[in-house]
mmCIF file of C-alpha atoms in Angstrom:
data_model
loop_
_atom_site.group_PDB
_atom_site.id
_atom_site.type_symbol
_atom_site.label_atom_id
_atom_site.label_comp_id
_atom_site.label_asym_id
_atom_site.label_seq_id
_atom_site.Cartn_x
_atom_site.Cartn_y
_atom_site.Cartn_z
ATOM 1 C CA MET A 18 2.272 -29.676 -30.221
ATOM 2 C CA ASP A 19 4.299 -31.614 -27.811
ATOM 3 C CA VAL A 20 5.787 -29.251 -25.250
ATOM 4 C CA SER A 21 6.910 -31.847 -22.693
ATOM 5 C CA PHE A 22 10.546 -31.102 -23.464
ATOM 6 C CA LEU A 23 10.130 -27.738 -21.643
ATOM 7 C CA GLY A 24 9.986 -29.517 -18.401
ATOM 8 C CA GLY A 25 7.025 -27.580 -16.866
ATOM 9 C CA PRO A 26 6.600 -24.031 -15.650
ATOM 10 C CA HIS A 27 9.706 -22.176 -14.217
ATOM 11 C CA PRO A 28 10.014 -22.362 -10.529
ATOM 12 C CA GLN A 29 8.185 -19.508 -8.543
ATOM 13 C CA ARG A 30 8.743 -18.088 -5.231
ATOM 14 C CA GLY A 31 5.638 -17.223 -3.294
ATOM 15 C CA VAL A 32 4.188 -14.240 -1.485
ATOM 16 C CA GLY A 33 1.062 -14.737 0.401
ATOM 17 C CA VAL A 34 -1.318 -11.789 0.809
ATOM 18 C CA VAL A 35 -4.151 -11.300 3.147
ATOM 19 C CA ALA A 36 -6.505 -8.553 1.959
ATOM 20 C CA PRO A 37 -9.814 -7.219 3.289
ATOM 21 C CA PHE A 38 -12.980 -8.590 1.754
ATOM 22 C CA ASP A 39 -13.581 -5.246 -0.207
ATOM 23 C CA PHE A 40 -10.117 -5.203 -1.753
ATOM 24 C CA ALA A 41 -10.349 -4.703 -5.590
ATOM 25 C CA LEU A 42 -6.865 -3.848 -6.864
ATOM 26 C CA ASP A 43 -5.259 -7.320 -7.213
ATOM 27 C CA ARG A 44 -3.872 -6.495 -10.634
ATOM 28 C CA GLU A 45 -2.172 -3.441 -9.154
ATOM 29 C CA LEU A 46 -0.331 -5.515 -6.626
ATOM 30 C CA TRP A 47 0.942 -7.830 -9.351
ATOM 31 C CA ARG A 48 2.508 -4.839 -11.220
ATOM 32 C CA TRP A 49 5.140 -4.519 -8.507
ATOM 33 C CA VAL A 50 6.020 -8.238 -8.707
ATOM 34 C CA PRO A 51 8.811 -9.611 -10.876
ATOM 35 C CA ASP A 52 8.202 -12.653 -13.141
ATOM 36 C CA GLU A 53 9.776 -15.192 -10.802
ATOM 37 C CA VAL A 54 7.444 -14.459 -7.933
ATOM 38 C CA SER A 55 3.809 -15.382 -7.650
ATOM 39 C CA LEU A 56 1.248 -13.805 -5.292
ATOM 40 C CA HIS A 57 -1.288 -15.942 -3.564
ATOM 41 C CA LEU A 58 -4.212 -13.834 -2.317
ATOM 42 C CA THR A 59 -6.961 -14.512 0.162
ATOM 43 C CA ARG A 60 -9.517 -12.265 1.728
ATOM 44 C CA THR A 61 -11.009 -11.731 5.170
ATOM 45 C CA PRO A 62 -14.704 -12.688 5.710
ATOM 46 C CA TYR A 63 -17.251 -10.269 4.557
ATOM 47 C CA VAL A 64 -18.815 -8.021 7.274
ATOM 48 C CA PRO A 65 -21.575 -5.489 6.635
ATOM 49 C CA VAL A 66 -19.549 -2.525 7.938
ATOM 50 C CA GLU A 67 -18.395 0.505 5.957
ATOM 51 C CA VAL A 68 -14.825 1.758 5.983
ATOM 52 C CA SER A 69 -14.154 3.031 9.444
ATOM 53 C CA LEU A 70 -12.197 2.299 12.611
ATOM 54 C CA ASP A 71 -14.729 -0.522 13.520
ATOM 55 C CA LEU A 72 -14.062 -2.143 10.146
ATOM 56 C CA ALA A 73 -10.298 -1.850 10.616
ATOM 57 C CA ARG A 74 -10.636 -3.723 13.971
ATOM 58 C CA LEU A 75 -12.836 -6.415 12.416
ATOM 59 C CA VAL A 76 -10.505 -7.259 9.555
ATOM 60 C CA SER A 77 -7.490 -7.473 11.737
ATOM 61 C CA GLU A 78 -8.746 -9.747 14.549
ATOM 62 C CA HIS A 79 -6.097 -12.402 15.228
ATOM 63 C CA GLU A 80 -8.596 -15.263 14.723
ATOM 64 C CA THR A 81 -9.250 -13.810 11.243
ATOM 65 C CA LEU A 82 -5.677 -13.564 10.492
ATOM 66 C CA ALA A 83 -5.084 -17.197 11.723
ATOM 67 C CA ASP A 84 -7.745 -18.535 9.338
ATOM 68 C CA ALA A 85 -6.141 -16.642 6.390
ATOM 69 C CA VAL A 86 -2.635 -17.637 7.113
ATOM 70 C CA ARG A 87 -3.576 -21.337 7.393
ATOM 71 C CA ALA A 88 -5.295 -21.149 3.966
ATOM 72 C CA LEU A 89 -2.335 -19.560 2.354
ATOM 73 C CA THR A 90 0.424 -21.847 3.885
ATOM 74 C CA VAL A 91 -0.832 -24.653 1.522
ATOM 75 C CA ALA A 92 0.916 -22.793 -1.247
ATOM 76 C CA GLU A 93 4.025 -22.543 0.847
ATOM 77 C CA PRO A 94 4.764 -18.786 0.358
ATOM 78 C CA GLU A 95 8.156 -17.593 1.828
ATOM 79 C CA VAL A 96 6.644 -14.366 3.183
ATOM 80 C CA LEU A 97 3.137 -13.388 4.040
ATOM 81 C CA ALA A 98 1.867 -9.698 3.818
ATOM 82 C CA TYR A 99 -1.313 -8.360 5.448
ATOM 83 C CA ALA A 100 -2.421 -5.658 2.779
ATOM 84 C CA CYS A 101 -4.504 -3.163 4.790
ATOM 85 C CA THR A 102 -3.250 0.059 6.071
ATOM 86 C CA SER A 103 -6.113 0.961 8.525
ATOM 87 C CA GLY A 104 -6.269 -2.668 9.746
ATOM 88 C CA SER A 105 -2.607 -2.651 10.657
ATOM 89 C CA PHE A 106 -2.375 0.784 12.279
ATOM 90 C CA VAL A 107 -5.686 0.707 14.355
ATOM 91 C CA GLY A 108 -3.982 -1.013 17.182
ATOM 92 C CA GLY A 109 -0.986 1.312 17.164
ATOM 93 C CA ALA A 110 2.660 0.035 16.992
ATOM 94 C CA ALA A 111 2.081 -2.686 19.602
ATOM 95 C CA GLY A 112 -0.907 -3.845 17.619
ATOM 96 C CA GLU A 113 0.984 -4.080 14.390
ATOM 97 C CA ARG A 114 3.687 -6.007 16.069
ATOM 98 C CA ALA A 115 1.169 -8.358 17.565
ATOM 99 C CA MET A 116 -0.403 -8.983 14.102
ATOM 100 C CA CYS A 117 2.893 -10.046 12.645
ATOM 101 C CA GLU A 118 3.415 -12.343 15.695
ATOM 102 C CA ALA A 119 0.096 -13.856 15.166
ATOM 103 C CA MET A 120 0.795 -14.595 11.503
ATOM 104 C CA THR A 121 4.090 -16.083 12.386
ATOM 105 C CA ARG A 122 2.629 -18.360 14.966
ATOM 106 C CA GLU A 123 0.269 -19.714 12.357
ATOM 107 C CA GLY A 124 3.022 -20.722 10.010
ATOM 108 C CA ALA A 125 4.142 -17.549 8.245
ATOM 109 C CA VAL A 126 7.947 -17.832 7.590
ATOM 110 C CA ALA A 127 8.047 -14.070 7.595
ATOM 111 C CA ALA A 128 5.291 -11.616 8.083
ATOM 112 C CA VAL A 129 4.881 -7.963 7.165
ATOM 113 C CA THR A 130 1.938 -5.473 7.258
ATOM 114 C CA THR A 131 1.333 -2.410 5.303
ATOM 115 C CA SER A 132 1.756 -0.099 8.190
ATOM 116 C CA GLY A 133 4.789 -1.761 9.236
ATOM 117 C CA ALA A 134 6.171 -1.536 5.732
ATOM 118 C CA LEU A 135 5.251 2.202 5.685
ATOM 119 C CA LEU A 136 7.677 2.822 8.632
ATOM 120 C CA GLU A 137 10.344 0.704 6.954
ATOM 121 C CA ALA A 138 9.982 2.731 3.728
ATOM 122 C CA LEU A 139 10.111 6.070 5.631
ATOM 123 C CA ASP A 140 13.339 4.868 7.355
ATOM 124 C CA GLU A 141 14.747 3.953 3.961
ATOM 125 C CA LEU A 142 14.020 7.414 2.602
ATOM 126 C CA GLY A 143 15.106 9.207 5.774
ATOM 127 C CA ALA A 144 11.669 10.911 6.039
ATOM 128 C CA ARG A 145 10.489 12.204 9.368
ATOM 129 C CA HIS A 146 8.112 15.047 8.239
ATOM 130 C CA ILE A 147 5.566 13.919 5.573
ATOM 131 C CA ALA A 148 2.509 15.086 3.789
ATOM 132 C CA LEU A 149 -0.375 12.606 3.926
ATOM 133 C CA VAL A 150 -3.186 11.643 1.456
ATOM 134 C CA THR A 151 -6.104 9.394 2.590
ATOM 135 C CA PRO A 152 -9.488 8.478 1.269
ATOM 136 C CA TYR A 153 -10.667 7.960 4.842
ATOM 137 C CA THR A 154 -12.799 9.907 7.218
ATOM 138 C CA TRP A 155 -11.160 12.239 9.572
ATOM 139 C CA SER A 156 -11.278 9.800 12.488
ATOM 140 C CA VAL A 157 -9.365 7.187 10.513
ATOM 141 C CA THR A 158 -6.917 9.678 9.088
ATOM 142 C CA LYS A 159 -6.289 10.882 12.712
ATOM 143 C CA ALA A 160 -5.724 7.340 13.883
ATOM 144 C CA LEU A 161 -3.011 6.924 11.191
ATOM 145 C CA GLU A 162 -1.281 10.051 12.233
ATOM 146 C CA GLU A 163 -1.174 8.942 15.779
ATOM 147 C CA TYR A 164 0.412 5.653 14.606
ATOM 148 C CA LEU A 165 2.949 7.621 12.751
ATOM 149 C CA ALA A 166 3.526 9.841 15.710
ATOM 150 C CA GLU A 167 4.436 6.866 17.904
ATOM 151 C CA ALA A 168 7.366 6.137 15.426
ATOM 152 C CA GLY A 169 8.510 9.801 15.492
ATOM 153 C CA VAL A 170 7.138 10.671 12.144
ATOM 154 C CA SER A 171 5.109 13.915 11.982
ATOM 155 C CA VAL A 172 2.310 14.750 9.511
ATOM 156 C CA ASP A 173 2.781 18.346 8.527
ATOM 157 C CA ALA A 174 -0.167 18.593 6.145
ATOM 158 C CA ARG A 175 -2.780 16.214 4.953
ATOM 159 C CA ALA A 176 -5.797 15.741 2.402
ATOM 160 C CA TYR A 177 -8.585 13.307 2.936
ATOM 161 C CA LEU A 178 -11.701 12.448 1.117
ATOM 162 C CA GLY A 179 -14.087 11.274 3.816
ATOM 163 C CA LEU A 180 -15.151 8.112 1.946
ATOM 164 C CA THR A 181 -16.650 4.998 3.601
ATOM 165 C CA ARG A 182 -16.972 2.825 0.494
ATOM 166 C CA HIS A 183 -15.991 2.375 -3.159
ATOM 167 C CA ILE A 184 -12.496 3.608 -2.540
ATOM 168 C CA TRP A 185 -11.138 1.675 -5.509
ATOM 169 C CA LYS A 186 -13.233 3.866 -7.802
ATOM 170 C CA VAL A 187 -11.279 7.026 -7.090
ATOM 171 C CA SER A 188 -9.534 8.160 -10.140
ATOM 172 C CA TYR A 189 -5.706 8.831 -10.575
ATOM 173 C CA ARG A 190 -6.771 12.460 -11.277
ATOM 174 C CA ASP A 191 -8.441 12.698 -7.885
ATOM 175 C CA VAL A 192 -5.349 11.073 -6.225
ATOM 176 C CA ALA A 193 -3.102 13.743 -7.873
ATOM 177 C CA ASP A 194 -5.360 16.572 -6.852
ATOM 178 C CA MET A 195 -5.280 15.431 -3.229
ATOM 179 C CA ALA A 196 -1.556 15.115 -3.391
ATOM 180 C CA ARG A 197 -1.055 18.653 -4.674
ATOM 181 C CA ARG A 198 -3.206 20.059 -2.019
ATOM 182 C CA ALA A 199 -1.470 18.100 0.707
ATOM 183 C CA VAL A 200 2.160 18.924 -0.134
ATOM 184 C CA ARG A 201 2.913 22.229 1.541
ATOM 185 C CA GLY A 202 6.136 23.527 3.074
ATOM 186 C CA SER A 203 9.201 21.144 3.175
ATOM 187 C CA ALA A 204 7.849 17.653 3.560
ATOM 188 C CA ASP A 205 10.451 14.783 3.258
ATOM 189 C CA ALA A 206 7.965 12.551 1.508
ATOM 190 C CA LEU A 207 4.389 12.016 0.687
ATOM 191 C CA PHE A 208 2.401 9.024 1.710
ATOM 192 C CA ILE A 209 -0.774 7.987 -0.143
ATOM 193 C CA SER A 210 -2.676 5.582 2.203
ATOM 194 C CA CYS A 211 -5.053 2.727 1.596
ATOM 195 C CA THR A 212 -4.367 -0.368 -0.334
ATOM 196 C CA ASN A 213 -7.669 0.159 -2.155
ATOM 197 C CA LEU A 214 -6.586 3.394 -3.639
ATOM 198 C CA PRO A 215 -4.937 3.125 -7.153
ATOM 199 C CA THR A 216 -1.563 4.591 -7.292
ATOM 200 C CA TYR A 217 0.972 2.683 -9.472
ATOM 201 C CA ASP A 218 1.053 5.031 -12.447
ATOM 202 C CA VAL A 219 0.648 8.259 -10.726
ATOM 203 C CA ILE A 220 3.726 7.946 -8.415
ATOM 204 C CA PRO A 221 6.445 8.820 -10.915
ATOM 205 C CA GLN A 222 4.393 11.793 -12.213
ATOM 206 C CA LEU A 223 3.784 13.232 -8.787
ATOM 207 C CA GLU A 224 7.399 12.743 -7.749
ATOM 208 C CA ALA A 225 8.510 14.622 -10.814
ATOM 209 C CA GLU A 226 6.050 17.366 -10.082
ATOM 210 C CA LEU A 227 6.453 17.692 -6.254
ATOM 211 C CA ARG A 228 10.190 16.934 -6.099
ATOM 212 C CA ILE A 229 9.846 14.595 -3.146
ATOM 213 C CA PRO A 230 9.563 10.790 -2.874
ATOM 214 C CA VAL A 231 5.848 9.668 -3.176
ATOM 215 C CA ILE A 232 5.101 6.265 -1.551
ATOM 216 C CA SER A 233 1.710 4.458 -1.352
ATOM 217 C CA ALA A 234 0.115 1.630 0.618
ATOM 218 C CA ASN A 235 0.306 -1.050 -1.978
ATOM 219 C CA GLN A 236 3.812 -0.017 -3.005
ATOM 220 C CA VAL A 237 5.438 -0.183 0.382
ATOM 221 C CA THR A 238 3.693 -3.509 1.019
ATOM 222 C CA MET A 239 5.032 -5.291 -2.066
ATOM 223 C CA TRP A 240 8.362 -3.561 -1.598
ATOM 224 C CA SER A 241 8.817 -4.857 1.965
ATOM 225 C CA ALA A 242 7.553 -8.362 1.150
ATOM 226 C CA LEU A 243 9.832 -8.753 -1.812
ATOM 227 C CA ARG A 244 12.727 -7.391 0.219
ATOM 228 C CA ARG A 245 12.381 -10.296 2.525
ATOM 229 C CA LEU A 246 12.762 -12.534 -0.627
ATOM 230 C CA GLY A 247 16.015 -10.795 -1.371
ATOM 231 C CA THR A 248 14.544 -9.489 -4.612
ATOM 232 C CA ARG A 249 13.440 -6.091 -5.885
ATOM 233 C CA ALA A 250 9.897 -4.672 -6.550
ATOM 234 C CA VAL A 251 9.268 -3.517 -10.218
ATOM 235 C CA GLY A 252 8.704 0.285 -10.213
ATOM 236 C CA PRO A 253 10.581 2.292 -12.740
ATOM 237 C CA TYR A 254 10.992 5.882 -11.662
ATOM 238 C CA GLN A 255 9.528 5.237 -8.268
ATOM 239 C CA ALA A 256 12.065 6.770 -5.622
ATOM 240 C CA LEU A 257 11.471 3.940 -3.066
ATOM 241 C CA ILE A 258 12.322 1.162 -5.541
ATOM 242 C CA ASP A 259 14.674 3.133 -8.077
ATOM 243 C CA PRO A 260 17.466 5.000 -6.138
ATOM 244 C CA GLY A 261 18.066 6.792 -9.440
ATOM 245 C CA ALA A 262 14.716 8.498 -9.197
ATOM 246 C CA ARG A 263 15.448 9.968 -5.661
ATOM 247 C CA PRO A 264 16.040 13.752 -5.152
ATOM 248 C CA GLY A 265 19.726 14.484 -5.793
ATOM 249 C CA ALA A 266 20.276 11.500 -8.255
ATOM 250 C CA SER A 267 22.392 11.965 -11.179
ATOM 251 C CA ALA A 268 21.234 14.293 -13.843
ATOM 252 C CA LEU A 269 22.068 11.643 -16.442
ATOM 253 C CA ASP A 270 19.307 9.361 -15.157
ATOM 254 C CA PRO A 271 16.311 9.162 -17.656
ATOM 255 C CA PRO A 272 13.378 11.437 -16.945
ATOM 256 C CA PRO A 273 10.175 10.103 -15.702
ATOM 257 C CA PRO A 274 7.314 9.390 -18.196
ATOM 258 C CA GLN A 275 5.121 12.501 -18.998
ATOM 259 C CA GLY A 276 1.392 12.778 -18.783
ATOM 260 C CA LEU A 277 -0.971 11.739 -16.050
ATOM 261 C CA PRO A 278 -3.171 8.682 -16.722
ATOM 262 C CA GLU A 279 -6.932 8.966 -15.968
ATOM 263 C CA GLY A 280 -7.197 5.739 -14.168
ATOM 264 C CA PRO A 281 -10.648 4.210 -13.387
ATOM 265 C CA PRO A 282 -13.929 6.250 -13.185
ATOM 266 C CA ALA A 283 -14.104 8.490 -10.154
ATOM 267 C CA GLY A 284 -16.228 7.317 -7.266
ATOM 268 C CA PRO A 285 -19.022 9.067 -5.694
ATOM 269 C CA PRO A 286 -18.639 12.459 -4.346
ATOM 270 C CA ALA A 287 -17.043 12.496 -0.824
ATOM 271 C CA GLU A 288 -19.330 13.190 2.034
ATOM 272 C CA GLY A 289 -17.809 15.022 5.066
ATOM 273 C CA GLY A 290 -14.405 15.096 3.514
ATOM 274 C CA GLY A 291 -12.112 18.022 3.743
ATOM 275 C CA TRP A 292 -8.693 19.608 3.458
ATOM 276 C CA THR A 293 -6.570 20.668 6.353
#
């Protein structure tokens, strides 16, 4: 069949994504992206280090970022996103800004990081007191809380798993259980950290149950990057993306979908994790 009359594929706008070498949720990122936008992903080089503050520092070194950005600029993306929460908060607020500057120097037209996008999202939602869920060890979780404190955001309660590997194998049910344990008192929002933790389908269910906005690492990264393109992320019934899903929105808005998906098989039991 001759399809030459179609004139080729529709024009696409590009978002470049730098992810850590162990990132395993490419498909989840794509779910937030509208049809007219393409993602161009690359990964940092492998290092034999488990998830920790040391790994966060290694995958965020400016030389590593420079190599990744140079590889991505061939596809001419309009914005570049560094998709790693710990890698972008490990140096504090100054370190996060320096990462964006390093990416821009290497040719990124606009640059965002997951941790910078997190602060943008909290400002968008007017959230200054939050509950926190992480798959990390306590030392990494504490470093995230310190980063948030620099921006005037307090973590009033948290839950963490203590994992150092295979984070992408954590199930939706385990994410939801952590969220329920973390949300106590009057938090303005819940943040689920780590771009390797699956969250897309669980966000609307948790928002309906907990009655506060629920945001996640992959969600804020894509929301922020697409914002810079002047377009909107795809996230029905997600309060950050869909204002009609925010607390106090019209009662005429359609209800969120019911039922909690199971997600991928649960990962190995956490060692040293805890609830505080």
